[in-house]
CSV table of C-alpha atoms and ligand atoms in Angstrom, one decimal:
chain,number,residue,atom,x,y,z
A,1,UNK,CA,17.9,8.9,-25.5
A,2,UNK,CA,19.0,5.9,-27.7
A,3,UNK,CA,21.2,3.3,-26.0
A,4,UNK,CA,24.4,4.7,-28.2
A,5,UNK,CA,23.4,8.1,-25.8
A,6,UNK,CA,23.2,6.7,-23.1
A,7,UNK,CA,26.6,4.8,-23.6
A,8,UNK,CA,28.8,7.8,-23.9
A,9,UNK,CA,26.8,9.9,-21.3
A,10,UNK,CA,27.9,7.0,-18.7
A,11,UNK,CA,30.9,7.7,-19.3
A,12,UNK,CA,31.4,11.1,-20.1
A,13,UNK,CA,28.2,12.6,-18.0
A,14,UNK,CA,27.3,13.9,-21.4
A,15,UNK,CA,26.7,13.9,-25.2
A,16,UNK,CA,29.0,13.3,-27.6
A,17,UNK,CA,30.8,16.8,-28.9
A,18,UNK,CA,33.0,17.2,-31.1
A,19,UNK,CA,36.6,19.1,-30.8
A,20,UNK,CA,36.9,20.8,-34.6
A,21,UNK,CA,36.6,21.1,-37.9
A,22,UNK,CA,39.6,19.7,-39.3
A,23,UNK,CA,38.1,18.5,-42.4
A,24,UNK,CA,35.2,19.0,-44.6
A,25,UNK,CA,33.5,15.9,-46.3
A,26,UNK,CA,31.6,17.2,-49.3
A,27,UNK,CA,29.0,14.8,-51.0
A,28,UNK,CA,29.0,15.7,-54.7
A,29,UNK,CA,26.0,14.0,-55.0
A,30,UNK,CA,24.0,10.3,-54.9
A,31,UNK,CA,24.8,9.3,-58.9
A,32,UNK,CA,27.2,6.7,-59.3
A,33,UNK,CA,28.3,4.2,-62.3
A,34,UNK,CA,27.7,1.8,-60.2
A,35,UNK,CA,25.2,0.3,-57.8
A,36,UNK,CA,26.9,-2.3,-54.9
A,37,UNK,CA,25.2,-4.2,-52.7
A,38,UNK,CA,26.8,-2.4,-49.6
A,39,UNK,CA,26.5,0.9,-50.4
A,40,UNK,CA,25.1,2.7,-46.9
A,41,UNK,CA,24.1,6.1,-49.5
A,42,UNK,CA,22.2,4.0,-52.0
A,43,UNK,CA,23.7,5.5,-54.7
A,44,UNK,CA,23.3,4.4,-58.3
A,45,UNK,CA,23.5,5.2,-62.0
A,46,UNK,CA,19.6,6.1,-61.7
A,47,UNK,CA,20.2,8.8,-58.9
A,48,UNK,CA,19.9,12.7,-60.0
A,49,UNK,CA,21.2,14.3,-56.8
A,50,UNK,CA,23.8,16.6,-57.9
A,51,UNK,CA,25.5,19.6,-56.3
A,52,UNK,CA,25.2,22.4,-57.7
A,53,UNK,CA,27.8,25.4,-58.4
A,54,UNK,CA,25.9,28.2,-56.1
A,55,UNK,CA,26.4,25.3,-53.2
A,56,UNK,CA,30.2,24.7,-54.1
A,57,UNK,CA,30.7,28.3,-53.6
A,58,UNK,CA,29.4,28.4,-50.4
A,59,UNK,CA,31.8,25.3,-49.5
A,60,UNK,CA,34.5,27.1,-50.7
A,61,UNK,CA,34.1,30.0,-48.5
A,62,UNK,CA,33.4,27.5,-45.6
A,63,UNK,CA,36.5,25.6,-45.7
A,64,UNK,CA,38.4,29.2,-46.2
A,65,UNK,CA,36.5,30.4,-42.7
A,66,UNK,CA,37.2,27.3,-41.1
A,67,UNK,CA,40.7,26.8,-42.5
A,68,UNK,CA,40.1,23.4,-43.1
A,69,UNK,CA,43.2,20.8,-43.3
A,70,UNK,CA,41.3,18.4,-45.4
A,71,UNK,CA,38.3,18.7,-47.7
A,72,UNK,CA,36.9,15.0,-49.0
A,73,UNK,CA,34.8,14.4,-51.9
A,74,UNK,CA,32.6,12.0,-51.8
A,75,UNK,CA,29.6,10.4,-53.5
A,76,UNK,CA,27.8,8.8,-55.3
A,77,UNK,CA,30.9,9.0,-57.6
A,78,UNK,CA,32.2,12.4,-57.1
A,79,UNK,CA,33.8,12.3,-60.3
A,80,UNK,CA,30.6,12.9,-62.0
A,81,UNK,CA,29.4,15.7,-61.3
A,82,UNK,CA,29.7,18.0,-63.7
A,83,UNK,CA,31.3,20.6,-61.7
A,84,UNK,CA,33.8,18.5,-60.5
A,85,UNK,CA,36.9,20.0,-61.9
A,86,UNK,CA,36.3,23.2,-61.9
A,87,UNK,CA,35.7,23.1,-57.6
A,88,UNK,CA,38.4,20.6,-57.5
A,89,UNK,CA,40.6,23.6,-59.6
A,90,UNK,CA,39.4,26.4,-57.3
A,91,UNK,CA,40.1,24.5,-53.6
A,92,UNK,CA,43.2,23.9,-54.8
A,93,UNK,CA,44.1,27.6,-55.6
A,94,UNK,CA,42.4,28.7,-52.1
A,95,UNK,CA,45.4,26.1,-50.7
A,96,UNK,CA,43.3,23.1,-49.3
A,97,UNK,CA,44.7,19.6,-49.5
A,98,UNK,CA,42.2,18.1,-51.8
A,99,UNK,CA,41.3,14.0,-50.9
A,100,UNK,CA,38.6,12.2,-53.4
A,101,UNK,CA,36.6,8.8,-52.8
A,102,UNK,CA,36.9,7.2,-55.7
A,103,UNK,CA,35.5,4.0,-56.9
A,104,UNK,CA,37.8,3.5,-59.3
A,105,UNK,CA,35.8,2.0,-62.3
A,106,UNK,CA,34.3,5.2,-63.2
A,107,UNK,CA,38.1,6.1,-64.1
A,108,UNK,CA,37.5,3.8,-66.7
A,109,UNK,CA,33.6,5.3,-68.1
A,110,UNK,CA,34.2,7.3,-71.4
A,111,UNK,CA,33.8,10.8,-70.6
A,112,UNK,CA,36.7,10.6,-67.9
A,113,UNK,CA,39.3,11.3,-70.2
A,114,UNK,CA,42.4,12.9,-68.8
A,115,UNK,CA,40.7,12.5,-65.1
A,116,UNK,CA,43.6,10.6,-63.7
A,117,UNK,CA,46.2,13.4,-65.0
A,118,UNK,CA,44.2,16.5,-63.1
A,119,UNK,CA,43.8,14.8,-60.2
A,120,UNK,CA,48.0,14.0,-60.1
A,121,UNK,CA,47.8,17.6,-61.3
A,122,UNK,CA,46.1,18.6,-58.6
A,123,UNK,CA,48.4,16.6,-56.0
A,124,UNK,CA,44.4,14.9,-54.7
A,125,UNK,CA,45.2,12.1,-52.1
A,126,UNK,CA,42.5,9.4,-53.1
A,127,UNK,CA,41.0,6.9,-51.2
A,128,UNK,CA,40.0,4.2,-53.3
A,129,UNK,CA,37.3,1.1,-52.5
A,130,UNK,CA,38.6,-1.6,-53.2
A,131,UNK,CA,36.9,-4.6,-50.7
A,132,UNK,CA,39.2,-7.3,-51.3
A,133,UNK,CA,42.0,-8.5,-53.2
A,134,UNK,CA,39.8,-11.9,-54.5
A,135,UNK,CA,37.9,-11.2,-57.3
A,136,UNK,CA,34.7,-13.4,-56.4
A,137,UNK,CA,34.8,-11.4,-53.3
A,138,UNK,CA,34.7,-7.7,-55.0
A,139,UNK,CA,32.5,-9.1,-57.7
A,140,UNK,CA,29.6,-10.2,-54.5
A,141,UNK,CA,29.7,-6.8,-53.2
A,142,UNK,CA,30.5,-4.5,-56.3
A,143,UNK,CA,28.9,-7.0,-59.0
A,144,UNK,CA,30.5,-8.5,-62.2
A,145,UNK,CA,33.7,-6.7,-64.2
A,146,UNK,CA,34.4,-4.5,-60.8
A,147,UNK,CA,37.6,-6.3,-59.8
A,148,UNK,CA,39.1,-6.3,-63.3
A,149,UNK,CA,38.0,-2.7,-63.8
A,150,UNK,CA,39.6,-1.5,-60.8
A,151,UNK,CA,42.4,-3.7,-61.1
A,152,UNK,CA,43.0,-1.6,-64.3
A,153,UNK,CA,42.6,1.8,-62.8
A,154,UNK,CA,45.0,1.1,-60.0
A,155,UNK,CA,48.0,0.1,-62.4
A,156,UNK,CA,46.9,3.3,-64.2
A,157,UNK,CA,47.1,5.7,-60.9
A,158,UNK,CA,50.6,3.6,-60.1
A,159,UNK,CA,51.5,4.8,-63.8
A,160,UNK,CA,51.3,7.5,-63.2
A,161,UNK,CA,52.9,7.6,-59.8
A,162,UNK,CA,49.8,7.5,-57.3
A,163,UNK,CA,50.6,4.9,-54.1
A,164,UNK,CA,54.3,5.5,-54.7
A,165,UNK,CA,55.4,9.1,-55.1
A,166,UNK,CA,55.6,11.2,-51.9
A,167,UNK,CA,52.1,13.6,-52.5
A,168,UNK,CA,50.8,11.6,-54.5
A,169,UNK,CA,48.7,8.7,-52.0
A,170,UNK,CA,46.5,6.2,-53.0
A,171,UNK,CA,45.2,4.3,-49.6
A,172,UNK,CA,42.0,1.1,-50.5
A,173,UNK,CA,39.5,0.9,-48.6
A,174,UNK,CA,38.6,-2.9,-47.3
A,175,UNK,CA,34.9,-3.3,-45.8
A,176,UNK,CA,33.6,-6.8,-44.7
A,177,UNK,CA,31.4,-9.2,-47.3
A,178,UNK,CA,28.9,-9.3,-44.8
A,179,UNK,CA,27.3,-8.8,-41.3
A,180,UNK,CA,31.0,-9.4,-39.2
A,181,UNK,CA,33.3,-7.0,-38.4
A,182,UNK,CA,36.8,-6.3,-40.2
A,183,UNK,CA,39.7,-8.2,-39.7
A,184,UNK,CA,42.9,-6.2,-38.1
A,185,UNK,CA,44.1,-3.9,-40.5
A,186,UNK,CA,47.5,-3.9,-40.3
A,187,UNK,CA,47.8,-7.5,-41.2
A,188,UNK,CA,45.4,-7.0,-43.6
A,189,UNK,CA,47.2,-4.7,-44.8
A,190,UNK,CA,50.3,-6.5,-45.4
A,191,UNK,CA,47.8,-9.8,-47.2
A,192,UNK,CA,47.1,-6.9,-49.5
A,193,UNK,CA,50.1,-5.6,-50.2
A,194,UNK,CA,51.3,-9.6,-51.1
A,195,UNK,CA,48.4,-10.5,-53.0
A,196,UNK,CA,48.1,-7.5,-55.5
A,197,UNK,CA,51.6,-6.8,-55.8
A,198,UNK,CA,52.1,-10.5,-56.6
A,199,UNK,CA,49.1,-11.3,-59.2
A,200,UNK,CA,49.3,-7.8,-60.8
A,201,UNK,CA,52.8,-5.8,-59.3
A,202,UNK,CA,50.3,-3.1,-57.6
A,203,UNK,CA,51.5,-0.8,-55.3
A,204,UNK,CA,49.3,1.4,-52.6
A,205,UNK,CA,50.1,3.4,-50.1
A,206,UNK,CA,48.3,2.2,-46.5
A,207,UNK,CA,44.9,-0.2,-46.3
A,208,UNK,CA,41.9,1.1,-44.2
A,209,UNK,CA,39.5,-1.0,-43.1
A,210,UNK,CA,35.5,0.1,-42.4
A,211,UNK,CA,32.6,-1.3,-40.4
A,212,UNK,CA,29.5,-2.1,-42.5
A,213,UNK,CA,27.2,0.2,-41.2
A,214,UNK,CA,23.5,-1.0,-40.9
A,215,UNK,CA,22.1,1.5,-43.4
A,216,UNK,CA,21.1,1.6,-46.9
A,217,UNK,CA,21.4,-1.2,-48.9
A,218,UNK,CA,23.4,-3.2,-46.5
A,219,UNK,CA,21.0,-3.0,-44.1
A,220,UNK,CA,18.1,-4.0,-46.2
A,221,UNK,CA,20.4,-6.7,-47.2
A,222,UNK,CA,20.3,-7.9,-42.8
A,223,UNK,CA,16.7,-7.4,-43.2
A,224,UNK,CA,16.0,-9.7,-46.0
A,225,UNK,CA,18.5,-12.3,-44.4
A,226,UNK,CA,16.9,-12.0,-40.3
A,227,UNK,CA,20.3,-10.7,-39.4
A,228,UNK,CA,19.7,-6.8,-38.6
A,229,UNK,CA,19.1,-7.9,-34.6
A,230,UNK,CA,22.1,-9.7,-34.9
A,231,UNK,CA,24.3,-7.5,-36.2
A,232,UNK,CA,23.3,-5.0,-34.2
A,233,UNK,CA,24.4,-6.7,-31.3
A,234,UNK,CA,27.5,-7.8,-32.5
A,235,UNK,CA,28.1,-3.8,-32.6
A,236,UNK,CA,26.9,-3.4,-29.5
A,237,UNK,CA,28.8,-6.1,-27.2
A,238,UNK,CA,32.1,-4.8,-29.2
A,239,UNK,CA,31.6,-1.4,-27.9
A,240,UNK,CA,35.6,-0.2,-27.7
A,241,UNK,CA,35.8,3.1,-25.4
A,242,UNK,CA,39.3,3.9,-26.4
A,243,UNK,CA,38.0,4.4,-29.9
A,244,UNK,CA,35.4,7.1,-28.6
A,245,UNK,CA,38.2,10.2,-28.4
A,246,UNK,CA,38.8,9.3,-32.3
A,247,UNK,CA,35.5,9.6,-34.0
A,248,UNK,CA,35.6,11.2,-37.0
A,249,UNK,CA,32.7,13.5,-36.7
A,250,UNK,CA,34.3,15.0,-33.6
A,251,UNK,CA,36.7,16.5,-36.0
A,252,UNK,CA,34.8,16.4,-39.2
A,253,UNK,CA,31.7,17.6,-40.9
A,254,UNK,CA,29.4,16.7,-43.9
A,255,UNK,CA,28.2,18.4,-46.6
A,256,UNK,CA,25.1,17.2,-48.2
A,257,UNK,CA,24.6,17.6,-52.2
A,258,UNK,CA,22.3,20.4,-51.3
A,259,UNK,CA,24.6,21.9,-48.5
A,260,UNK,CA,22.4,20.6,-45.2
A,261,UNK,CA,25.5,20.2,-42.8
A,262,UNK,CA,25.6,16.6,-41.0
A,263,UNK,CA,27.6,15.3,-38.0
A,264,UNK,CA,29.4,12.4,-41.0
A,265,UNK,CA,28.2,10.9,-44.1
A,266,UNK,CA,25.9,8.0,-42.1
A,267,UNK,CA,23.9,11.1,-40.2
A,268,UNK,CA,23.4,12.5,-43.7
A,269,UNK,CA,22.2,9.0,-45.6
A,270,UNK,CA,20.1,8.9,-42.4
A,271,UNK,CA,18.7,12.3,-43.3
A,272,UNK,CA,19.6,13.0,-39.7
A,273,UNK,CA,21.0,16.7,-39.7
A,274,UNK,CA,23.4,18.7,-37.0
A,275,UNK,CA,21.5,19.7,-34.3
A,276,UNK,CA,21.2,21.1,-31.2
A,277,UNK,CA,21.2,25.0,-31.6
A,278,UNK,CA,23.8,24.4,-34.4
A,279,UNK,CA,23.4,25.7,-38.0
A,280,UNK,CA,22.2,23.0,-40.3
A,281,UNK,CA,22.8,24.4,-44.0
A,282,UNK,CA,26.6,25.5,-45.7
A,283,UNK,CA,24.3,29.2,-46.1
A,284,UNK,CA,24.7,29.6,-42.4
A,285,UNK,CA,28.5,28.6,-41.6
A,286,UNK,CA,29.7,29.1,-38.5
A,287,UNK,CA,33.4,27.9,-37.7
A,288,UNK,CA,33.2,28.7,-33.9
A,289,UNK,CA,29.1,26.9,-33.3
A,290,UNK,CA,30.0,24.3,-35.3
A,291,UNK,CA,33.4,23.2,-34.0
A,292,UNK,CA,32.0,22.6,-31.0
A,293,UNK,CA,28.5,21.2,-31.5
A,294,UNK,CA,27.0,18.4,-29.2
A,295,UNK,CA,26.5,15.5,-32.0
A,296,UNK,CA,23.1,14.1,-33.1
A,297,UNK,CA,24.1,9.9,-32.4
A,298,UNK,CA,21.7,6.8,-32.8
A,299,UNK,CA,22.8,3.6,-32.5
A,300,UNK,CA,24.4,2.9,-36.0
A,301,UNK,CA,27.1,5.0,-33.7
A,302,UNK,CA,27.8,1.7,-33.0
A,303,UNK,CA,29.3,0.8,-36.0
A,304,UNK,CA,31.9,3.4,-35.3
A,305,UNK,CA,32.7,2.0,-32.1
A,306,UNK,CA,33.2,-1.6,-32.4
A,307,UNK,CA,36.3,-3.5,-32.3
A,308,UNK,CA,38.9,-1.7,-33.5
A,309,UNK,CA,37.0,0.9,-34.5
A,310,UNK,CA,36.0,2.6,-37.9
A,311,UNK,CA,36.4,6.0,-39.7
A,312,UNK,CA,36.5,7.3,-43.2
A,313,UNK,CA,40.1,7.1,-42.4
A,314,UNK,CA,39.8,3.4,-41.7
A,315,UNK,CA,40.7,1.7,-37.8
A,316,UNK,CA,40.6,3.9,-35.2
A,317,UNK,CA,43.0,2.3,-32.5
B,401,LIG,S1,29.4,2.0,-52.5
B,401,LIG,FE1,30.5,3.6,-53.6
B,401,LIG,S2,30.8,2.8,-55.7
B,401,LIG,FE2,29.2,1.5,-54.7
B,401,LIG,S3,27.3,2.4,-55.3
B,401,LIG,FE3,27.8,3.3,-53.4
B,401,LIG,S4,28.9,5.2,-53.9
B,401,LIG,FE4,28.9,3.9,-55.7
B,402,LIG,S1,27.9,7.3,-37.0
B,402,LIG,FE1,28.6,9.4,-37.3
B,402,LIG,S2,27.8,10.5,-35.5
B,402,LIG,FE2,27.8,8.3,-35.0
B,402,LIG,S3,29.7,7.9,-34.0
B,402,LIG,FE3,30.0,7.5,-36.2
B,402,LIG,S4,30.8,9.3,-37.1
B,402,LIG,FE4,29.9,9.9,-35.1
């Protein structure tokens, strides 16, 4: 039992479960146009995992069994995959709210043309990284031309009615530049909201802020600083039970690029998939196992837990 275990069973009695499958996050795969220092997945423009059509289907007629409220694309940058349309097109006609991770600059790559339209077409809510509103900040995590890039695809998406129209949302994601934990995000929010509406008249919808998980590139990043211990800690001694009822993969579940199911999309760059008596692969979908499915943990759970607490969705209390 790992300490994140043994946490929740003191106070519960038991493991973590979760509740339902409200929505499905679906990785599209691990290619992305870019390569940040904090990425948890490790994702990068060298990166050939891709999913595949055959596996889309089967998500399709998952999310119909489950009737899901949400289904999230992720990445990598889920734009690229060269399916992406046409699955975006056919969730949308089966009637499930679409929401897509975008990392803005690859709005900008060449052979997005038009992408911006479908997805207003398509009425997808995006969530959009966007770290900071300083630019030597973005650059540190995202590297050089990210901030100006993405400055540009915002005031596109705002052109074109994204973070103002009713339906059409566009929330940024904020994550720390390093081994602390995020700063409260409703006043965040607001520094945002003064910051890039003043220096370029942008306009979002609502401001999420993330944990830094310890995986991936960030945490080789602790490791080649001595800070993994330390971090690690931190997580630990800011252990927040009221944020335990709210975490996401009690009312979520991952798709992998090659459709193993995971508890969230940390489990899956862990390699870590559901468990316990519960089917593992989108081939063997079962709404009623899977809603309620006792959670595989370890103690990057922490992350999720500390402070404020953190979520795809951003703060958790
Ligand atoms: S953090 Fe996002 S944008 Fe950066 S490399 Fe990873 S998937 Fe791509
Ligand atoms: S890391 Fe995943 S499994 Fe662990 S608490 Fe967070 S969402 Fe749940």
């Amino acid at each position: 039992m790992n300490d994140f275990e043994r946490q929740i069973a003191g106070i519960s009695g038991n493991g973590l479960h979760s509740v339902k499958v409200e929505t499905l996050q679906v990785n599209l795969g691990l290619r992305c146009n870019q390569q940040c220092n904090h990425c948890h997945i490790e994702a990068s423009p060298q990166r050939d995992e891709i999913m595949e059509w055959d596996v889309m289907e089967m998500v399709l007629k998952a999310a119909k069994s489950a009737r899901c409220q949400l289904v999230d694309l992720t990445g990598g940058a889920p734009e690229i995959n060269p399916y992406f349309r046409r699955f975006v097109a056919a969730l949308c006609q089966e009637g499930h709210p679409v929401q897509v991770r975008t990392n803005l600059t690859v709005l900008l790559e060449p052979d997005m043309e038009g992408m911006p339209e479908f997805l207003r077409k398509h009425q997808v809510r995006l969530v959009a990284s966007m770290p900071c509103y300083l630019e030597e900040n973005v650059r540190a995590q995202r590297g050089p031309g990210a901030y100006e890039k993405s400055v540009a695809a915002i005031k596109m998406l705002n052109g074109l009615g994204y973070g103002s129209d009713q339906g059409l949302p566009l929330n940024l994601v904020y994550n720390p530049g390093g081994p602390f934990l995020p700063p409260a995000q409703s006043a965040l929010e607001e520094d945002y909201r003064r910051e890039l509406g003043q220096r370029f008249g942008i306009v979002f919808s609502h401001l999420l802020t993330i944990t830094n998980m310890p995986l991936g590139r960030f945490r080789n990043e602790l490791d080649r600083r001595g800070q993994r211990e330390t971090y690690l800690q931190l997580l630990r001694d800011s252990f927040n039970l009221r944020t335990v009822s709210g975490l996401m993969c009690r009312n979520q579940l991952s798709v992998g690029w090659d459709g193993t199911l995971y508890d969230c999309d940390f489990n899956l760059a862990l390699g870590l998939p559901v468990n316990h008596g519960a089917p593992d692969h989108i081939k063997n979908f079962r709404p009623g196992d899977l809603m309620v499915r006792r959670i595989v943990t370890g103690d990057h759970c922490f992350g999720c837990t500390a402070g404020s607490g953190s979520s795809c969705g951003g703060a958790l209390v």
